[in-house]
Amino acid sequence: MKAYWLKIFAAAWAIPFGLQAAEPDNAPRSGMDLAGKRILHVGAHPDDEVIFAPMMAEACRFNGATCHLVVTQEADSWGCLLSIGLQDRAQCSQFRRMETAASGANVNASYEFYGWREGMFNWNDAGVESNLSALAREAGGHASLIARFRRTLDTFRPDVVLAFDPRHGTTCHPNHRATVRLLLEAIRGLPSDRRPEVFFGSDYAVPGAPKEIAEITDNFGLVRWPDDRVPVLWYDATVTLPNGRTAYDYAVDALRLNATQFPLVATGKITPAPDPQHRRVPLIRLADINPLEQGLCEGRAPPLFHKLETMTEAQLNALAPKN
């Protein structure tokens, strides 16, 4: 992927929605039934739902589930700078909220925005802590952040939560990681009989990835986080849905609808077509990880991404693509 915020990222009417075990690859789809469930997706930004769009489309368009999207850090967004060169952060936020509305509608999901500032933080463990501290200052304290999540959890009452892996956030973006840390703290505060199942997308989409990985992810294929020994479930997005489309088609829809982030897909200049083996979403269970584990992102992102907090606005704006 060439920009900071580019993140890459199943099912017949009568067949139970399920997850496929990691081994063997040809195992039948089984292990988790989302039909009729209340499914909450939590992301820091508009477009974070892309990797989960196939799952939500299958469950909430065709299998009686109810989907809801939470976007936490969409205000004052830098997210259009490197993709389309838009420096007006308020306008970027407005565009991206509209994109979430369209993407949510496509998978039959409602949505809400927390309105927290996106900010610019280093893409490492220290940057996550900076992000959490900044959010707490702006919200009037850490407890206010947790209370905001609790309002969503108490109102929507999810059975299942989908989010990025808090250890690395898929891209190492500190907004991803900070958001999920807060979400998990709010879940821990729920009565035990109300805590939802939590599943994390654990793919690898870090800018500057090694060539053999970048060749896959630049084509919007999915790759398991390297060297992670945690048990994985594979959601197979190659299957055909009742309307004749594949589940992966809904990931492509989400890319197109998030046009500020994926302009080449939105304009049709690129049509994502990864190999079928890279149209499977790697998912892990909260119970199988330590969500506070550190070190997975140290040295992964390019050096520039570890210096963002010391850059001036003029220096950041200078990163925008030149026409």
Short mmCIF file of C-alpha atoms in Angstrom, two decimals:
data_model
loop_
_atom_site.label_atom_id
_atom_site.label_comp_id
_atom_site.label_asym_id
_atom_site.label_seq_id
_atom_site.Cartn_x
_atom_site.Cartn_y
_atom_site.Cartn_z
CA MET A 1 0.00 0.00 0.00
CA LYS A 2 1.26 3.43 -0.87
CA ALA A 3 -0.56 5.65 1.66
CA TYR A 4 -0.81 5.78 5.43
CA TRP A 5 -4.48 5.10 5.61
CA LEU A 6 -4.80 2.47 2.88
CA LYS A 7 -5.84 -0.67 4.70
CA ILE A 8 -6.52 -3.88 2.90
CA PHE A 9 -7.72 -5.82 3.71
CA ALA A 10 -19.10 -16.42 3.25
CA ALA A 11 -22.72 -18.83 2.26
CA ALA A 12 -25.85 -19.91 0.81
CA TRP A 13 -29.30 -18.93 2.11
CA ALA A 14 -29.87 -22.12 4.03
CA ILE A 15 -26.25 -22.86 5.02
CA PRO A 16 -25.15 -21.71 8.49
CA PHE A 17 -22.73 -18.81 8.52
CA GLY A 18 -19.41 -20.07 9.83
CA LEU A 19 -15.70 -19.77 10.21
CA GLN A 20 -13.27 -22.20 8.71
CA ALA A 21 -10.54 -23.73 10.84
CA ALA A 22 -6.97 -22.84 9.92
CA GLU A 23 -6.03 -26.45 9.17
CA PRO A 24 -6.72 -28.22 7.00
CA ASP A 25 -7.45 -25.53 4.40
CA ASN A 26 -10.29 -27.58 2.93
CA ALA A 27 -12.09 -28.07 6.24
CA PRO A 28 -15.84 -27.38 6.12
CA ARG A 29 -16.99 -23.95 7.23
CA SER A 30 -17.89 -24.26 10.86
CA GLY A 31 -17.24 -22.95 14.34
CA MET A 32 -19.29 -19.76 14.62
CA ASP A 33 -22.82 -19.05 13.50
CA LEU A 34 -23.64 -15.34 13.00
CA ALA A 35 -27.15 -15.89 11.68
CA GLY A 36 -29.60 -13.80 13.66
CA LYS A 37 -26.88 -12.33 15.91
CA ARG A 38 -26.32 -8.70 16.88
CA ILE A 39 -22.95 -7.82 15.38
CA LEU A 40 -20.99 -4.73 16.37
CA HIS A 41 -18.06 -3.58 14.27
CA VAL A 42 -15.74 -1.08 15.94
CA GLY A 43 -13.20 0.89 13.94
CA ALA A 44 -11.22 4.06 14.44
CA HIS A 45 -11.90 5.39 10.94
CA PRO A 46 -14.37 5.23 8.11
CA ASP A 47 -13.12 2.39 5.85
CA ASP A 48 -11.99 0.17 8.73
CA GLU A 49 -15.00 -2.00 7.95
CA VAL A 50 -13.59 -3.12 4.57
CA ILE A 51 -12.05 -6.38 5.80
CA PHE A 52 -15.26 -7.28 7.67
CA ALA A 53 -17.73 -6.22 4.97
CA PRO A 54 -18.04 -9.76 3.50
CA MET A 55 -18.95 -11.21 6.91
CA MET A 56 -21.46 -8.47 7.65
CA ALA A 57 -23.02 -8.68 4.21
CA GLU A 58 -23.59 -12.41 4.54
CA ALA A 59 -24.94 -12.16 8.07
CA CYS A 60 -26.97 -8.96 7.90
CA ARG A 61 -28.22 -8.98 4.31
CA PHE A 62 -29.06 -12.66 4.06
CA ASN A 63 -29.09 -14.37 7.45
CA GLY A 64 -31.21 -12.24 9.73
CA ALA A 65 -28.40 -10.66 11.77
CA THR A 66 -28.32 -7.01 12.85
CA CYS A 67 -25.14 -5.03 12.17
CA HIS A 68 -23.96 -1.75 13.65
CA LEU A 69 -20.79 0.22 12.86
CA VAL A 70 -18.95 2.41 15.35
CA VAL A 71 -16.37 4.90 14.08
CA THR A 72 -14.45 6.62 16.85
CA GLN A 73 -11.77 8.95 15.47
CA GLU A 74 -13.19 10.50 12.32
CA ALA A 75 -13.02 14.19 13.35
CA ASP A 76 -10.28 16.54 12.11
CA SER A 77 -9.18 13.80 9.74
CA TRP A 78 -5.81 13.60 8.02
CA GLY A 79 -7.13 10.62 6.11
CA CYS A 80 -7.49 12.34 2.74
CA LEU A 81 -4.06 13.93 2.62
CA LEU A 82 -1.97 11.16 1.11
CA SER A 83 -4.74 9.52 -0.88
CA ILE A 84 -6.32 12.47 -2.72
CA GLY A 85 -4.21 15.40 -1.50
CA LEU A 86 -7.04 17.06 0.44
CA GLN A 87 -5.60 19.21 3.23
CA ASP A 88 -8.92 20.53 4.58
CA ARG A 89 -9.38 18.15 7.51
CA ALA A 90 -12.95 19.19 8.32
CA GLN A 91 -14.00 18.57 4.74
CA CYS A 92 -12.20 15.24 4.76
CA SER A 93 -14.14 14.22 7.88
CA GLN A 94 -17.41 15.20 6.22
CA PHE A 95 -16.65 13.17 3.11
CA ARG A 96 -15.61 10.15 5.15
CA ARG A 97 -18.76 10.19 7.27
CA MET A 98 -20.78 10.11 4.06
CA GLU A 99 -18.72 7.16 2.90
CA THR A 100 -19.47 5.27 6.11
CA ALA A 101 -23.17 5.88 5.63
CA ALA A 102 -23.02 4.42 2.12
CA SER A 103 -20.81 1.50 3.09
CA GLY A 104 -23.01 0.69 6.07
CA ALA A 105 -26.14 0.73 3.95
CA ASN A 106 -24.50 -1.70 1.51
CA VAL A 107 -24.16 -4.36 4.22
CA ASN A 108 -27.46 -3.42 5.91
CA ALA A 109 -25.74 -1.86 8.94
CA SER A 110 -26.60 1.15 11.07
CA TYR A 111 -23.74 3.39 12.23
CA GLU A 112 -22.64 6.03 14.70
CA PHE A 113 -19.69 8.40 15.07
CA TYR A 114 -17.99 9.28 18.33
CA GLY A 115 -16.47 12.44 16.88
CA TRP A 116 -13.07 11.99 18.50
CA ARG A 117 -10.15 13.71 16.79
CA GLU A 118 -8.02 11.51 14.58
CA GLY A 119 -4.75 13.18 15.53
CA MET A 120 -1.30 12.30 14.27
CA PHE A 121 0.69 9.87 16.39
CA ASN A 122 3.72 7.67 15.89
CA TRP A 123 3.03 4.19 14.57
CA ASN A 124 4.51 2.28 17.50
CA ASP A 125 3.69 1.37 21.09
CA ALA A 126 4.56 4.86 22.33
CA GLY A 127 2.23 6.37 19.75
CA VAL A 128 -0.67 4.32 21.09
CA GLU A 129 -0.08 5.73 24.57
CA SER A 130 0.13 9.26 23.13
CA ASN A 131 -3.15 8.70 21.35
CA LEU A 132 -4.88 7.42 24.49
CA SER A 133 -3.57 10.37 26.51
CA ALA A 134 -4.72 12.89 23.91
CA LEU A 135 -8.19 11.37 23.71
CA ALA A 136 -8.52 11.43 27.49
CA ARG A 137 -7.51 15.10 27.68
CA GLU A 138 -9.98 16.08 24.98
CA ALA A 139 -12.85 14.00 26.43
CA GLY A 140 -12.42 15.19 30.01
CA GLY A 141 -10.76 12.06 31.30
CA HIS A 142 -10.23 8.38 30.56
CA ALA A 143 -13.50 7.42 32.25
CA SER A 144 -15.44 9.51 29.73
CA LEU A 145 -13.97 7.47 26.88
CA ILE A 146 -15.00 4.21 28.50
CA ALA A 147 -18.46 5.60 29.28
CA ARG A 148 -18.95 6.44 25.60
CA PHE A 149 -18.33 2.84 24.65
CA ARG A 150 -20.58 1.65 27.43
CA ARG A 151 -23.46 3.67 26.00
CA THR A 152 -23.09 1.83 22.72
CA LEU A 153 -22.73 -1.56 24.39
CA ASP A 154 -25.74 -0.95 26.64
CA THR A 155 -27.90 0.31 23.78
CA PHE A 156 -26.96 -2.11 21.01
CA ARG A 157 -26.21 -5.15 23.24
CA PRO A 158 -24.04 -7.04 20.75
CA ASP A 159 -23.64 -10.79 20.71
CA VAL A 160 -20.46 -10.52 18.64
CA VAL A 161 -17.86 -7.75 18.27
CA LEU A 162 -15.52 -7.46 15.27
CA ALA A 163 -12.44 -5.22 15.37
CA PHE A 164 -8.76 -5.02 14.48
CA ASP A 165 -6.21 -6.90 16.57
CA PRO A 166 -5.20 -4.47 19.38
CA ARG A 167 -1.63 -5.76 19.38
CA HIS A 168 -0.93 -4.29 15.96
CA GLY A 169 -4.15 -2.92 14.51
CA THR A 170 -3.48 -4.63 11.16
CA THR A 171 -1.56 -1.59 9.86
CA CYS A 172 0.17 -0.53 13.12
CA HIS A 173 -1.92 2.66 13.02
CA PRO A 174 -2.12 3.92 16.64
CA ASN A 175 -5.75 5.01 16.22
CA HIS A 176 -6.72 1.41 15.48
CA ARG A 177 -4.93 0.08 18.50
CA ALA A 178 -6.07 2.79 20.93
CA THR A 179 -9.71 2.42 19.90
CA VAL A 180 -9.75 -1.34 20.50
CA ARG A 181 -7.95 -0.98 23.83
CA LEU A 182 -10.75 1.33 25.03
CA LEU A 183 -13.43 -0.97 23.62
CA LEU A 184 -12.03 -3.96 25.50
CA GLU A 185 -11.85 -2.03 28.74
CA ALA A 186 -15.53 -1.13 28.35
CA ILE A 187 -16.42 -4.77 27.64
CA ARG A 188 -14.56 -5.92 30.75
CA GLY A 189 -16.84 -3.63 32.77
CA LEU A 190 -19.99 -5.41 31.57
CA PRO A 191 -21.67 -8.10 33.67
CA SER A 192 -20.16 -11.44 32.70
CA ASP A 193 -23.41 -12.68 31.15
CA ARG A 194 -23.51 -9.67 28.82
CA ARG A 195 -19.99 -9.79 27.45
CA PRO A 196 -20.03 -10.46 23.71
CA GLU A 197 -17.75 -12.80 21.81
CA VAL A 198 -14.87 -10.77 20.39
CA PHE A 199 -13.07 -11.61 17.16
CA PHE A 200 -10.18 -9.66 15.66
CA GLY A 201 -9.09 -9.34 12.07
CA SER A 202 -5.40 -10.18 12.22
CA ASP A 203 -4.08 -9.56 8.74
CA TYR A 204 -0.91 -7.70 7.77
CA ALA A 205 -1.28 -4.40 5.94
CA VAL A 206 1.65 -2.35 7.18
CA PRO A 207 3.00 0.25 4.70
CA GLY A 208 6.43 -0.70 3.49
CA ALA A 209 5.77 -4.43 3.80
CA PRO A 210 8.35 -6.84 2.36
CA LYS A 211 8.01 -7.29 -1.39
CA GLU A 212 6.49 -10.76 -1.25
CA ILE A 213 3.73 -9.49 1.05
CA ALA A 214 3.26 -6.14 -0.69
CA GLU A 215 2.63 -7.92 -3.99
CA ILE A 216 -0.43 -9.52 -2.39
CA THR A 217 -1.71 -6.66 -0.26
CA ASP A 218 -1.28 -4.06 -3.01
CA ASN A 219 -3.84 -6.16 -4.90
CA PHE A 220 -6.10 -6.06 -1.82
CA GLY A 221 -5.38 -9.60 -0.79
CA LEU A 222 -5.23 -10.70 2.82
CA VAL A 223 -2.13 -12.08 4.54
CA ARG A 224 -1.89 -13.48 8.05
CA TRP A 225 0.18 -11.39 10.48
CA PRO A 226 3.72 -12.81 10.14
CA ASP A 227 5.10 -15.16 12.77
CA ASP A 228 2.00 -15.01 14.96
CA ARG A 229 1.36 -18.39 16.60
CA VAL A 230 -2.14 -17.60 17.82
CA PRO A 231 -4.85 -20.03 16.57
CA VAL A 232 -6.63 -18.57 13.55
CA LEU A 233 -10.06 -19.02 12.01
CA TRP A 234 -10.47 -18.26 8.34
CA TYR A 235 -13.56 -16.56 7.03
CA ASP A 236 -13.79 -17.66 3.39
CA ALA A 237 -15.05 -14.74 1.30
CA THR A 238 -14.95 -16.66 -2.00
CA VAL A 239 -18.34 -18.29 -1.50
CA THR A 240 -21.39 -17.24 -3.45
CA LEU A 241 -24.23 -15.47 -1.67
CA PRO A 242 -27.94 -15.87 -2.51
CA ASN A 243 -27.88 -12.90 -4.91
CA GLY A 244 -25.14 -14.51 -7.01
CA ARG A 245 -22.34 -12.26 -5.78
CA THR A 246 -19.41 -13.49 -3.73
CA ALA A 247 -18.80 -12.28 -0.20
CA TYR A 248 -15.52 -10.71 -1.38
CA ASP A 249 -17.49 -8.51 -3.76
CA TYR A 250 -18.73 -6.66 -0.69
CA ALA A 251 -15.15 -5.89 0.32
CA VAL A 252 -14.64 -4.41 -3.14
CA ASP A 253 -17.87 -2.44 -2.70
CA ALA A 254 -16.54 -1.05 0.57
CA LEU A 255 -13.30 -0.01 -1.11
CA ARG A 256 -15.20 1.79 -3.87
CA LEU A 257 -17.59 3.48 -1.47
CA ASN A 258 -14.65 4.76 0.60
CA ALA A 259 -13.54 6.76 -2.41
CA THR A 260 -11.36 9.25 -0.53
CA GLN A 261 -9.18 6.37 0.65
CA PHE A 262 -9.18 4.17 -2.43
CA PRO A 263 -9.60 6.54 -5.38
CA LEU A 264 -8.14 4.16 -7.95
CA VAL A 265 -10.64 1.46 -7.00
CA ALA A 266 -13.49 3.99 -6.86
CA THR A 267 -12.74 5.24 -10.38
CA GLY A 268 -12.32 1.75 -11.80
CA LYS A 269 -8.63 2.16 -12.58
CA ILE A 270 -7.95 -0.78 -10.28
CA THR A 271 -10.22 -3.77 -9.81
CA PRO A 272 -9.09 -5.86 -6.83
CA ALA A 273 -8.65 -9.48 -7.88
CA PRO A 274 -6.40 -11.32 -5.46
CA ASP A 275 -5.87 -15.05 -5.65
CA PRO A 276 -8.72 -16.94 -3.94
CA GLN A 277 -6.42 -18.06 -1.14
CA HIS A 278 -5.97 -14.38 -0.27
CA ARG A 279 -9.70 -13.73 -0.08
CA ARG A 280 -9.87 -15.36 3.33
CA VAL A 281 -10.04 -13.19 6.44
CA PRO A 282 -7.77 -14.34 9.30
CA LEU A 283 -9.63 -14.01 12.60
CA ILE A 284 -8.50 -14.66 16.14
CA ARG A 285 -10.33 -14.80 19.46
CA LEU A 286 -9.82 -12.36 22.29
CA ALA A 287 -9.41 -15.32 24.62
CA ASP A 288 -6.31 -16.45 22.72
CA ILE A 289 -4.22 -13.26 23.02
CA ASN A 290 -2.91 -10.71 25.47
CA PRO A 291 -4.47 -7.53 24.05
CA LEU A 292 -1.82 -5.39 25.76
CA GLU A 293 1.10 -7.24 24.18
CA GLN A 294 3.67 -4.83 22.83
CA GLY A 295 6.47 -4.95 20.31
CA LEU A 296 4.67 -6.30 17.25
CA CYS A 297 4.84 -2.93 15.49
CA GLU A 298 8.29 -1.80 16.57
CA GLY A 299 10.33 -1.50 13.41
CA ARG A 300 7.50 -2.64 11.13
CA ALA A 301 6.34 0.74 9.79
CA PRO A 302 8.75 2.92 7.77
CA PRO A 303 10.96 5.21 9.92
CA LEU A 304 8.98 8.31 8.93
CA PHE A 305 5.90 6.87 10.63
CA HIS A 306 7.78 6.83 13.92
CA LYS A 307 8.40 10.59 13.69
CA LEU A 308 4.93 11.92 12.96
CA GLU A 309 4.42 13.51 16.38
CA THR A 310 7.44 15.78 15.88
CA MET A 311 6.49 16.97 12.39
CA THR A 312 4.89 20.35 11.84
CA GLU A 313 1.61 20.72 9.98
CA ALA A 314 3.50 22.22 7.04
CA GLN A 315 5.79 19.19 6.93
CA LEU A 316 2.83 16.84 7.06
CA ASN A 317 0.97 18.71 4.33
CA ALA A 318 4.08 18.51 2.17
CA LEU A 319 3.58 14.74 2.05
CA ALA A 320 0.47 15.18 -0.09
CA PRO A 321 0.80 13.83 -3.65
CA LYS A 322 1.80 16.39 -6.25
CA ASN A 323 -0.38 16.73 -9.33
#
